[in-house]
PDB file of C-alpha atoms in Angstrom:
ATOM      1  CA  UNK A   1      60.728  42.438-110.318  1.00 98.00           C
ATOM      2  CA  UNK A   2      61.396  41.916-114.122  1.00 97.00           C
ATOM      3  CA  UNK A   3      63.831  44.374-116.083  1.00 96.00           C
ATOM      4  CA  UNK A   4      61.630  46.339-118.857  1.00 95.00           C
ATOM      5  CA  UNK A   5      64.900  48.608-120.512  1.00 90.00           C
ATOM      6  CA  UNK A   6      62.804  50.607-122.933  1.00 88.00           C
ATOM      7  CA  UNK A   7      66.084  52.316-124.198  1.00 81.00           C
ATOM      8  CA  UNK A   8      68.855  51.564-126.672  1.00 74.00           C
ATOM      9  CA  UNK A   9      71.934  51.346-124.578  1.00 55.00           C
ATOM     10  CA  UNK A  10      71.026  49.217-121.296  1.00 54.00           C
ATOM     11  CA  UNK A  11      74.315  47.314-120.800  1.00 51.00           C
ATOM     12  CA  UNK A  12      71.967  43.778-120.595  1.00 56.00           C
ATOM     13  CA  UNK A  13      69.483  44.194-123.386  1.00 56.00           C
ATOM     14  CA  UNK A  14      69.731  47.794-124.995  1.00 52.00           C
ATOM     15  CA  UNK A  15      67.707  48.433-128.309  1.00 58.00           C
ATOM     16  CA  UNK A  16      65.906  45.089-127.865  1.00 66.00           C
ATOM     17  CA  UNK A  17      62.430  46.791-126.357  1.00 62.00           C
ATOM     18  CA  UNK A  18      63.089  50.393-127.679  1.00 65.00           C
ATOM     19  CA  UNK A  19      60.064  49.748-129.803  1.00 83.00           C
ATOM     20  CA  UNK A  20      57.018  50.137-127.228  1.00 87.00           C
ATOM     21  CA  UNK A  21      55.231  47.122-128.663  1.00 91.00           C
ATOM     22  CA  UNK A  22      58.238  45.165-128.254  1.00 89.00           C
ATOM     23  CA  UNK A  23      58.749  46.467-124.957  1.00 92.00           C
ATOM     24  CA  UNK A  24      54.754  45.618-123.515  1.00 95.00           C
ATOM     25  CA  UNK A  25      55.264  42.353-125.089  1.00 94.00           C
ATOM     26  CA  UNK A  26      58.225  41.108-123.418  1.00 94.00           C
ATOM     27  CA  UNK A  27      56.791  42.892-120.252  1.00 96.00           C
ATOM     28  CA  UNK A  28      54.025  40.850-120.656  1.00 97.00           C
ATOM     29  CA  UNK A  29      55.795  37.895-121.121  1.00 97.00           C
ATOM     30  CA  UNK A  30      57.861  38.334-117.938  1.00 97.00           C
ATOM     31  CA  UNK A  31      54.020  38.438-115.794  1.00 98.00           C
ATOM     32  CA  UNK A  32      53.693  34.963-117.635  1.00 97.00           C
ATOM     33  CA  UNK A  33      56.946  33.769-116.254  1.00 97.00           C
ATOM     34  CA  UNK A  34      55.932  34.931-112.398  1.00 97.00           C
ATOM     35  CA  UNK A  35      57.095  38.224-112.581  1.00 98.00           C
ATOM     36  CA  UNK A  36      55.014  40.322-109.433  1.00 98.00           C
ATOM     37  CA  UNK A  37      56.777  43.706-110.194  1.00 98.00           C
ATOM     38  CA  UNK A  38      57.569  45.475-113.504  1.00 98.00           C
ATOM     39  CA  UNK A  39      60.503  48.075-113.389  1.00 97.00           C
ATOM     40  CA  UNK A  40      59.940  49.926-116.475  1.00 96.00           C
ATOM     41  CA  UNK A  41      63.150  52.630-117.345  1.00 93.00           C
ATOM     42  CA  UNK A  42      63.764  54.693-120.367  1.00 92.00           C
ATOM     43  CA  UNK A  43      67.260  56.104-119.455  1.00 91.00           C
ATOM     44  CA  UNK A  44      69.817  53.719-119.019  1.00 80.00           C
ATOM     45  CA  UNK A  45      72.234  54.056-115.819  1.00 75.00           C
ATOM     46  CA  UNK A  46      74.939  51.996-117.036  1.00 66.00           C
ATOM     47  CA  UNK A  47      78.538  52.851-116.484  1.00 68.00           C
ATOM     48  CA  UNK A  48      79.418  55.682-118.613  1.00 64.00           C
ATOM     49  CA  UNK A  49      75.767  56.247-119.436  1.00 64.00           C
ATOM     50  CA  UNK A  50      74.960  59.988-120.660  1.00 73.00           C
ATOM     51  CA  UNK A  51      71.889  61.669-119.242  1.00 80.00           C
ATOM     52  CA  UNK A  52      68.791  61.605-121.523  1.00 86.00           C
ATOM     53  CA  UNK A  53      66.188  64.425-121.656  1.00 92.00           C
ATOM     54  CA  UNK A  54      62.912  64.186-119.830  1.00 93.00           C
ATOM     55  CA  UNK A  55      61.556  64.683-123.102  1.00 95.00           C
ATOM     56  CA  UNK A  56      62.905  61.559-124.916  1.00 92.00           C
ATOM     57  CA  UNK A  57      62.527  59.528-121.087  1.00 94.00           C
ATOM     58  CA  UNK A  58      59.010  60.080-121.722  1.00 96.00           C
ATOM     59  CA  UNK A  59      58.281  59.193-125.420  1.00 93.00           C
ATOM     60  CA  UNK A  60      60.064  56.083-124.412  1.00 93.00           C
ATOM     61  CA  UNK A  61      58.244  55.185-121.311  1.00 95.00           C
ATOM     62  CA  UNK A  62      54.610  56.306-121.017  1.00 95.00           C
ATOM     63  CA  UNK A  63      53.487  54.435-124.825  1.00 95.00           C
ATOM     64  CA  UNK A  64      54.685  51.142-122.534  1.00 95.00           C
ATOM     65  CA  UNK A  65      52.677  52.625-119.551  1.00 95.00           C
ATOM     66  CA  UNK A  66      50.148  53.039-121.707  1.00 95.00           C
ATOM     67  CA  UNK A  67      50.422  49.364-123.388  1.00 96.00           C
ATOM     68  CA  UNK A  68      50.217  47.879-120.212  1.00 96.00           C
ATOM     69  CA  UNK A  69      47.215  49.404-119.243  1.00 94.00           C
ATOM     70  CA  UNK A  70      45.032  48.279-122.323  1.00 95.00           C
ATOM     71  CA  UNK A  71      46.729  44.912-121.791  1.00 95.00           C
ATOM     72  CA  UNK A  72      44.996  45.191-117.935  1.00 96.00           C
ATOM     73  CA  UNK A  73      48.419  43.592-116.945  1.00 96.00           C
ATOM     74  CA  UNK A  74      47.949  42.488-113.600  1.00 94.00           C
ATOM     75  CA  UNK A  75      51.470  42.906-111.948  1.00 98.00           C
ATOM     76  CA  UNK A  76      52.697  46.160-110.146  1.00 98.00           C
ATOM     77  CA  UNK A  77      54.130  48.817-112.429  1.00 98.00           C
ATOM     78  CA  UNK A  78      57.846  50.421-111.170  1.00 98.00           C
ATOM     79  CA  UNK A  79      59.204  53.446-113.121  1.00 98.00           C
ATOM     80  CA  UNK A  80      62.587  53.310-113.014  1.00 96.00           C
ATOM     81  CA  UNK A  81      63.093  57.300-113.147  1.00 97.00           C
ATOM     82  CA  UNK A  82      65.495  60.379-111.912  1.00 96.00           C
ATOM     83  CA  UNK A  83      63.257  62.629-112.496  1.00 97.00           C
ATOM     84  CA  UNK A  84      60.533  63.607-110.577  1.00 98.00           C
ATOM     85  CA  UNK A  85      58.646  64.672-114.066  1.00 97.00           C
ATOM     86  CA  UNK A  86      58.735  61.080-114.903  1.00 97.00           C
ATOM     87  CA  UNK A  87      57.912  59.724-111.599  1.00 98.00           C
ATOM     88  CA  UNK A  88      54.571  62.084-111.718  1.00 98.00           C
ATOM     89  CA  UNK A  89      53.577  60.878-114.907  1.00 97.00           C
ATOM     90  CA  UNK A  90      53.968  57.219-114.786  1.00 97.00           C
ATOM     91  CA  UNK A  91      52.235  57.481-111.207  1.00 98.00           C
ATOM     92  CA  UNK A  92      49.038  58.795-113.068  1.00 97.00           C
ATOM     93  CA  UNK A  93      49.065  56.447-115.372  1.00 96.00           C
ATOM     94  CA  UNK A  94      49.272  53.352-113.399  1.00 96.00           C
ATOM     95  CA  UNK A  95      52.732  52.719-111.189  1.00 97.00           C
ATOM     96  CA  UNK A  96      52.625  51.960-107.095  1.00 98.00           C
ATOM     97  CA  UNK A  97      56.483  52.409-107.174  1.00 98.00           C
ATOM     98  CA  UNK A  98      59.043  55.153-108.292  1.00 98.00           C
ATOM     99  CA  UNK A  99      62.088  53.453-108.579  1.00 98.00           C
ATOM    100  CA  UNK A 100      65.130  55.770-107.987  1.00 97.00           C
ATOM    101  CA  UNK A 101      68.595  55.180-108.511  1.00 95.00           C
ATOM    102  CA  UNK A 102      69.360  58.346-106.787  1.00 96.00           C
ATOM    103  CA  UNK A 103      67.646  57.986-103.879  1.00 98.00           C
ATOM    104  CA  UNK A 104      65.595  61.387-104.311  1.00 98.00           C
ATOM    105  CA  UNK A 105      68.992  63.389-105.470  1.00 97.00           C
ATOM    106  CA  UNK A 106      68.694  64.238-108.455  1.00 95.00           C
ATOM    107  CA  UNK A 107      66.490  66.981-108.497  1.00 96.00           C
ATOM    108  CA  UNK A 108      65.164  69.508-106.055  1.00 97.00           C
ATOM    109  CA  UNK A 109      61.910  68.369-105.693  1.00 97.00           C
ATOM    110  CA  UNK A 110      62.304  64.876-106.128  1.00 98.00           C
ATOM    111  CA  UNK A 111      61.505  64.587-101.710  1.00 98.00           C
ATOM    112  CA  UNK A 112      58.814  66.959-102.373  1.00 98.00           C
ATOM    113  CA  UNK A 113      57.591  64.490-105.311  1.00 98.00           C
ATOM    114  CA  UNK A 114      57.945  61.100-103.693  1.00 98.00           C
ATOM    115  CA  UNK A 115      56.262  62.830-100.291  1.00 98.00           C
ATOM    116  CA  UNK A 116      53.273  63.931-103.014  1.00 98.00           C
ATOM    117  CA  UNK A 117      52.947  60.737-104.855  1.00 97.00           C
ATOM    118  CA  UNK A 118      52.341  58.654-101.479  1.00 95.00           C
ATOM    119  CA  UNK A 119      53.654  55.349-104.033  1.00 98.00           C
ATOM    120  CA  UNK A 120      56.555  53.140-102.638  1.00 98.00           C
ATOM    121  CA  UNK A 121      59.765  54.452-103.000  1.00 98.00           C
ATOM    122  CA  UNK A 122      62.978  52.470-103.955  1.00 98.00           C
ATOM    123  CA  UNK A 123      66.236  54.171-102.277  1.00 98.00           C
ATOM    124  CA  UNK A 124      69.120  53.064-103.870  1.00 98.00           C
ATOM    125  CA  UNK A 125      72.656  53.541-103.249  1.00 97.00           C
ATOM    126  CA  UNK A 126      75.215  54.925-106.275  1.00 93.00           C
ATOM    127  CA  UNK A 127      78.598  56.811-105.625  1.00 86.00           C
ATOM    128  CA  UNK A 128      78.346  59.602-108.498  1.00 74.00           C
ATOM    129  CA  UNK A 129      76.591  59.672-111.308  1.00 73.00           C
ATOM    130  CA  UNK A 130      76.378  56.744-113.729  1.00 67.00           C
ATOM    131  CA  UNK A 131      78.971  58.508-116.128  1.00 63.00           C
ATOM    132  CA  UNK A 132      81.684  58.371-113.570  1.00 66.00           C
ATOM    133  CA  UNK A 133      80.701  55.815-110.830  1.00 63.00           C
ATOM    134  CA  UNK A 134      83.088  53.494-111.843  1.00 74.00           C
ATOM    135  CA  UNK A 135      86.312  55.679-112.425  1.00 75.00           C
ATOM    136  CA  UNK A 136      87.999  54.404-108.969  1.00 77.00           C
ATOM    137  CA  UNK A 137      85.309  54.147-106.566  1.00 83.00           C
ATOM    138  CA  UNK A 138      86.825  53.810-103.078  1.00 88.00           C
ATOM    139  CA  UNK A 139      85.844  53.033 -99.677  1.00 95.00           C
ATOM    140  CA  UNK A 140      87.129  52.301 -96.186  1.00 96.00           C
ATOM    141  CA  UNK A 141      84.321  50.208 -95.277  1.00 97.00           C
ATOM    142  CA  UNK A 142      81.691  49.771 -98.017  1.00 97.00           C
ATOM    143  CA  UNK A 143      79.048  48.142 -96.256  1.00 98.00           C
ATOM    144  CA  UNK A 144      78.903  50.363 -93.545  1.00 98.00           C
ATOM    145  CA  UNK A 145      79.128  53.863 -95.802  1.00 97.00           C
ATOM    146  CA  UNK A 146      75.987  52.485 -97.834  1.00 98.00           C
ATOM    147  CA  UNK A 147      74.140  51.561 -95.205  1.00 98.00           C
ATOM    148  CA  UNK A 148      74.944  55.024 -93.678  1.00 98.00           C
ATOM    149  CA  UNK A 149      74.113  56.586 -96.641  1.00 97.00           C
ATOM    150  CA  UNK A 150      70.224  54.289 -96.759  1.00 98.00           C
ATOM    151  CA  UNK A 151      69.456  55.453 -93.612  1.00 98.00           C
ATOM    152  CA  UNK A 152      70.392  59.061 -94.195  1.00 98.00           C
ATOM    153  CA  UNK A 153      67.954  58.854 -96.960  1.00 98.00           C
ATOM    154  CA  UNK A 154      65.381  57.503 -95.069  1.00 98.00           C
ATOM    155  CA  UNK A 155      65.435  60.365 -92.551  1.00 98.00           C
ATOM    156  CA  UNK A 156      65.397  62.828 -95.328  1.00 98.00           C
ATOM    157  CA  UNK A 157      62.349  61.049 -97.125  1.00 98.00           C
ATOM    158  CA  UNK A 158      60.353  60.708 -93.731  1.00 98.00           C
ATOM    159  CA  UNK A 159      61.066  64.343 -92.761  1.00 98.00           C
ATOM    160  CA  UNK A 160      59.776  65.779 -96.083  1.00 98.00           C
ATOM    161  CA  UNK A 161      56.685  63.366 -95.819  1.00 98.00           C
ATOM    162  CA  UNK A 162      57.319  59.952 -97.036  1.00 98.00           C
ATOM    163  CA  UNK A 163      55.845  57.382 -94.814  1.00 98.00           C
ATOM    164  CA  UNK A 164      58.560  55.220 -93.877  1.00 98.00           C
ATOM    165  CA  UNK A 165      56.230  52.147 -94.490  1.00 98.00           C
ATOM    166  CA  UNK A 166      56.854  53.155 -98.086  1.00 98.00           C
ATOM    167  CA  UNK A 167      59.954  53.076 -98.368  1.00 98.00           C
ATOM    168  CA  UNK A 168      62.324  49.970 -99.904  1.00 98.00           C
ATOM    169  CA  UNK A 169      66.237  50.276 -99.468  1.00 98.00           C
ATOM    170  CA  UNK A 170      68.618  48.670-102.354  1.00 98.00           C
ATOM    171  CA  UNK A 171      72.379  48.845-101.541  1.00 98.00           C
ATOM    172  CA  UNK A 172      72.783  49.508-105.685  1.00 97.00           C
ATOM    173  CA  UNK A 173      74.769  46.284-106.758  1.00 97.00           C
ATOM    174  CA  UNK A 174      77.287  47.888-109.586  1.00 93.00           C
ATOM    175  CA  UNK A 175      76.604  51.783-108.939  1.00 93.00           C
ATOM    176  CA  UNK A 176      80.408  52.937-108.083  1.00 92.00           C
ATOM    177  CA  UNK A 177      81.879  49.471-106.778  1.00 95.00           C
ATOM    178  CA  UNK A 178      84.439  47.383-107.599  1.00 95.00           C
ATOM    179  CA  UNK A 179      83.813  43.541-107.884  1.00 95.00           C
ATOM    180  CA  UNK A 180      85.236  43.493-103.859  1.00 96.00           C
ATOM    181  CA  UNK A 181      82.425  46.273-102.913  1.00 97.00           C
ATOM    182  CA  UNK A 182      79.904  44.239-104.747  1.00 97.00           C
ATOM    183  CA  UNK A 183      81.043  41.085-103.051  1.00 98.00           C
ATOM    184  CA  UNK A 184      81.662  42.471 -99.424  1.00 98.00           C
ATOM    185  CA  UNK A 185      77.376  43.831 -99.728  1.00 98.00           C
ATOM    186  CA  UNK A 186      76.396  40.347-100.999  1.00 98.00           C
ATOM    187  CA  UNK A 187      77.792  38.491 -97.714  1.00 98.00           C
ATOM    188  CA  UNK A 188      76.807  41.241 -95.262  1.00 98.00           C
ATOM    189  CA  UNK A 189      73.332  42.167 -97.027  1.00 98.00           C
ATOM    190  CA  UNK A 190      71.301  41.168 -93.799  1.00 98.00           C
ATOM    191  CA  UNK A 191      73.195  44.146 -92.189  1.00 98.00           C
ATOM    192  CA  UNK A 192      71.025  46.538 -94.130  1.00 98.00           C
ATOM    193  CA  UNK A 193      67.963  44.533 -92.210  1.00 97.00           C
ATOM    194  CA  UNK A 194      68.488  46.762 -89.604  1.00 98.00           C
ATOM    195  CA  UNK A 195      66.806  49.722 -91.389  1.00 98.00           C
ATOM    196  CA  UNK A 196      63.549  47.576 -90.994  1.00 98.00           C
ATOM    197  CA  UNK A 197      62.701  47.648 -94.598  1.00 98.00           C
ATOM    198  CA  UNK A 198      62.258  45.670 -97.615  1.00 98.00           C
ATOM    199  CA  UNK A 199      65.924  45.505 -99.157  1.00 98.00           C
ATOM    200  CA  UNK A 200      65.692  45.094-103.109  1.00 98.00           C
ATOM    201  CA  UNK A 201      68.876  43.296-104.743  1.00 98.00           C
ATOM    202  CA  UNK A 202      69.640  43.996-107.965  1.00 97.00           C
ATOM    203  CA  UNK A 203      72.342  42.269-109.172  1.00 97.00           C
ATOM    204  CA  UNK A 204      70.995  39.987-112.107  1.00 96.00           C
ATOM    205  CA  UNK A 205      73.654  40.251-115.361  1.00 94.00           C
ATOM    206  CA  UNK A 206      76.144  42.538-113.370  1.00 93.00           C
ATOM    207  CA  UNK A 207      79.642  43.123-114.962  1.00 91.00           C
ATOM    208  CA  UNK A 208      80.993  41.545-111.583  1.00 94.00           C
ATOM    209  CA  UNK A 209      80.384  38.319-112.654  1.00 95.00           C
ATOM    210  CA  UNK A 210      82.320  38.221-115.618  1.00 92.00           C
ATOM    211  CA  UNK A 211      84.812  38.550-112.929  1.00 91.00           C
ATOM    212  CA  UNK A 212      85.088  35.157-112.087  1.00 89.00           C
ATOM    213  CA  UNK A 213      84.165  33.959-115.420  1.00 84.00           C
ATOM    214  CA  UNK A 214      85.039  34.439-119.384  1.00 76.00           C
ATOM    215  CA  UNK A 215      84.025  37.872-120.614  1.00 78.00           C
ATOM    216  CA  UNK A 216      81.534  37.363-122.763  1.00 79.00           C
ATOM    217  CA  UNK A 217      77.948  39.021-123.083  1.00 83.00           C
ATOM    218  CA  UNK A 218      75.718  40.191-120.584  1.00 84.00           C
ATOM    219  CA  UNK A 219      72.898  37.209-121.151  1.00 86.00           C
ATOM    220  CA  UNK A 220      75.376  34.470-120.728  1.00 89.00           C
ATOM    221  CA  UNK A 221      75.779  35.360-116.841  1.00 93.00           C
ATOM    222  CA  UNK A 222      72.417  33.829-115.749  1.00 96.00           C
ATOM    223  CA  UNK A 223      74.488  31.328-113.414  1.00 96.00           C
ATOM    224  CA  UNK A 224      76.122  33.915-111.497  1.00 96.00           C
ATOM    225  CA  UNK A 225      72.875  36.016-111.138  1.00 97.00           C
ATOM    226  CA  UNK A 226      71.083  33.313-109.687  1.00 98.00           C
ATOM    227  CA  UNK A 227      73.856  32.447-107.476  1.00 97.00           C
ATOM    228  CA  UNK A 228      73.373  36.090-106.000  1.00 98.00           C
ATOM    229  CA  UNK A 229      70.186  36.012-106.410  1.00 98.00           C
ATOM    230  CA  UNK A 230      69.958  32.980-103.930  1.00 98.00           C
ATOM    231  CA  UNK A 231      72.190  34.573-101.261  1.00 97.00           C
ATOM    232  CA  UNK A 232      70.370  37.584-101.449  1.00 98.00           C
ATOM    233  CA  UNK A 233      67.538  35.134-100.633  1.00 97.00           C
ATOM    234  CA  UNK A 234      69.400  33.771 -97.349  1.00 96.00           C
ATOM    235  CA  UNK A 235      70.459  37.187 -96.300  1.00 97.00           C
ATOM    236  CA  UNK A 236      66.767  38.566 -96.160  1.00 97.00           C
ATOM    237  CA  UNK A 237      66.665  40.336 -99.563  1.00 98.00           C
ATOM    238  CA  UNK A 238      63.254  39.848-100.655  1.00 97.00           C
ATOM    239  CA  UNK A 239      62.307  41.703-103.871  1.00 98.00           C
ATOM    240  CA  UNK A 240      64.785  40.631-106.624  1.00 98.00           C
ATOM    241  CA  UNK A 241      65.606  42.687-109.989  1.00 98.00           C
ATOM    242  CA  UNK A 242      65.920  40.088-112.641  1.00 97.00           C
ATOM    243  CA  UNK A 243      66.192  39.772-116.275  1.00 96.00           C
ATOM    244  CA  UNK A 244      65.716  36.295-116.199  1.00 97.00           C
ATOM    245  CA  UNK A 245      62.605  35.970-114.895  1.00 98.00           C
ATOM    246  CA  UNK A 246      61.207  32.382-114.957  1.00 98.00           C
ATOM    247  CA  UNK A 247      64.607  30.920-114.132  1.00 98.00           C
ATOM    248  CA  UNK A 248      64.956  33.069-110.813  1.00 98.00           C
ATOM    249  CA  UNK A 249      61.393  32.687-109.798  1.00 98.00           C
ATOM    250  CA  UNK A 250      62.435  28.480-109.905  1.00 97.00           C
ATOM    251  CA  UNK A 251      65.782  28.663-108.156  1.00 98.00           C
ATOM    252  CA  UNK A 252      64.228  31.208-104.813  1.00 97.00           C
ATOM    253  CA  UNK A 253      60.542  28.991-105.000  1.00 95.00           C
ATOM    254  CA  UNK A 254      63.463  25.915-104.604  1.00 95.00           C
ATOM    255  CA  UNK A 255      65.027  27.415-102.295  1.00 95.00           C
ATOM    256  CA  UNK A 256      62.457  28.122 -99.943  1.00 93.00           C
ATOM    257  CA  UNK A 257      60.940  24.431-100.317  1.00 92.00           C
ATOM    258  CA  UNK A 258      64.209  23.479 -99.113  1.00 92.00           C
ATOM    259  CA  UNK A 259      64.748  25.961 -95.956  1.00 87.00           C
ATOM    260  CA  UNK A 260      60.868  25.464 -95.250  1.00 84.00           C
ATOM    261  CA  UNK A 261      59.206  22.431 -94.180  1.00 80.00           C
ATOM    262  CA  UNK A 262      55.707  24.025 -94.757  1.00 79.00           C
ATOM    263  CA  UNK A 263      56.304  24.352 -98.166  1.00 72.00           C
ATOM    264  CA  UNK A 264      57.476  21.062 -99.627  1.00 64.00           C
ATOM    265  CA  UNK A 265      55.047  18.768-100.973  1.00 62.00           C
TER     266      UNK A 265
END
């Protein structure tokens, strides 16, 4: 799944793809480098991020949507959304998945929406909202509170009418967690395999690498995103949110060649 931030304050890439040409381009360019999934967001959810009218979300989103489309881009479209608005939208113009950092809080109708839209659903994890999450997030056992919280969600998307066969469960790498929280859900990720669902990891260019590395920008931590990126990989993740498309796509391809006889040549 490759990152498409069509917004000027991402923490990774903000302002580089605010321009919708610039944006379908490098979308584009991230199908050439393997890329099976866009996720394509016009509100960032960085720490500290403000909330950005539906209004604005859209005029940044739907001319990329809309881009794509002439392009006949041949991967799977993601919005990356709050709001169900949004979701509806982008659905009608081409995306299979609402991506949803929330996990269908955010708005009232946002179960009612997803149930509607019969697209996959991401349900991610996040403690508050992205303007606070990381003001002393605590926990007394962070991998079982998320995956509490994942299946709660679940329940509440298959009781308002979400098939549950549509349904993908991220533990939200960096959404109200320290560098330990972050840690403690990359060793025990196959925990959340229990919930019998795709698990998504997003943790490519996370501020909790820097941790055990010089500060520096957010593109120079392609090393540590690979390295979670590959035990994701041996813990049964099995979508991966990237940046760094090509360079991921190599490392899990190597990966598997190496774990799997059938596959080496």
């Amino acid at each position: 799944m490759g990152v498409v931030n069509a917004t000027p304050d991402s923490f990774s890439d903000g302002g580089k793809y605010l321009d919708s040409a610039a944006a379908v381009a490098h979308a584009l360019q991230l199908v050439e480098e393997g890329a099976d999934i866009l996720d394509i967001g016009g509100e960032s959810t960085r720490p500290g991020a403000d909330v950005v009218s539906a209004g604005e979300e859209r005029a940044r989103v739907m001319p990329v949507m809309e881009g794509l489309a002439r392009a006949e881009c041949k991967a799977r479209i993601s919005i990356d959304t709050r709001k169900p608005q949004i979701a509806r939208e982008a659905v009608a113009a081409g995306a299979t998945i609402w991506n949803d950092v929330t996990a269908l809080t955010y708005a009232q109708d946002s179960l009612e929406t997803a149930a509607v839209l019969k697209c996959e659903i991401v349900l991610m994890h996040a403690a508050g909202d992205p303007k606070t999450m990381q003001q002393n997030p605590t926990y007394k056992d962070v991998v079982e509170e998320v995956y509490a919280y994942l299946s709660g969600r679940m329940e509440a998307s298959v009781r308002a009418g979400v098939s549950q066969d549509r349904i993908i469960v991220d533990p939200g790498i960096g959404f109200g967690k320290t560098v330990a929280h972050n840690l403690a859900l990359l060793a025990n990720l196959d925990r959340f395999a229990a919930l019998g669902r795709p698990i998504l990891l997003g943790a490519s260019r996370k501020r909790f690498i820097a941790a055990f590395d010089r500060e520096g920008p957010a593109g120079g931590r392609l090393g540590g995103s690979l390295a979670a990126a590959l035990a994701g990989l041996r813990r049964g993740a099995s979508i991966f949110r990237v940046h760094d498309v090509s360079a991921t796509r190599q490392a899990l391809n190597i990966a598997d060649a190496i774990e799997n006889p059938d596959l080496r040549r």
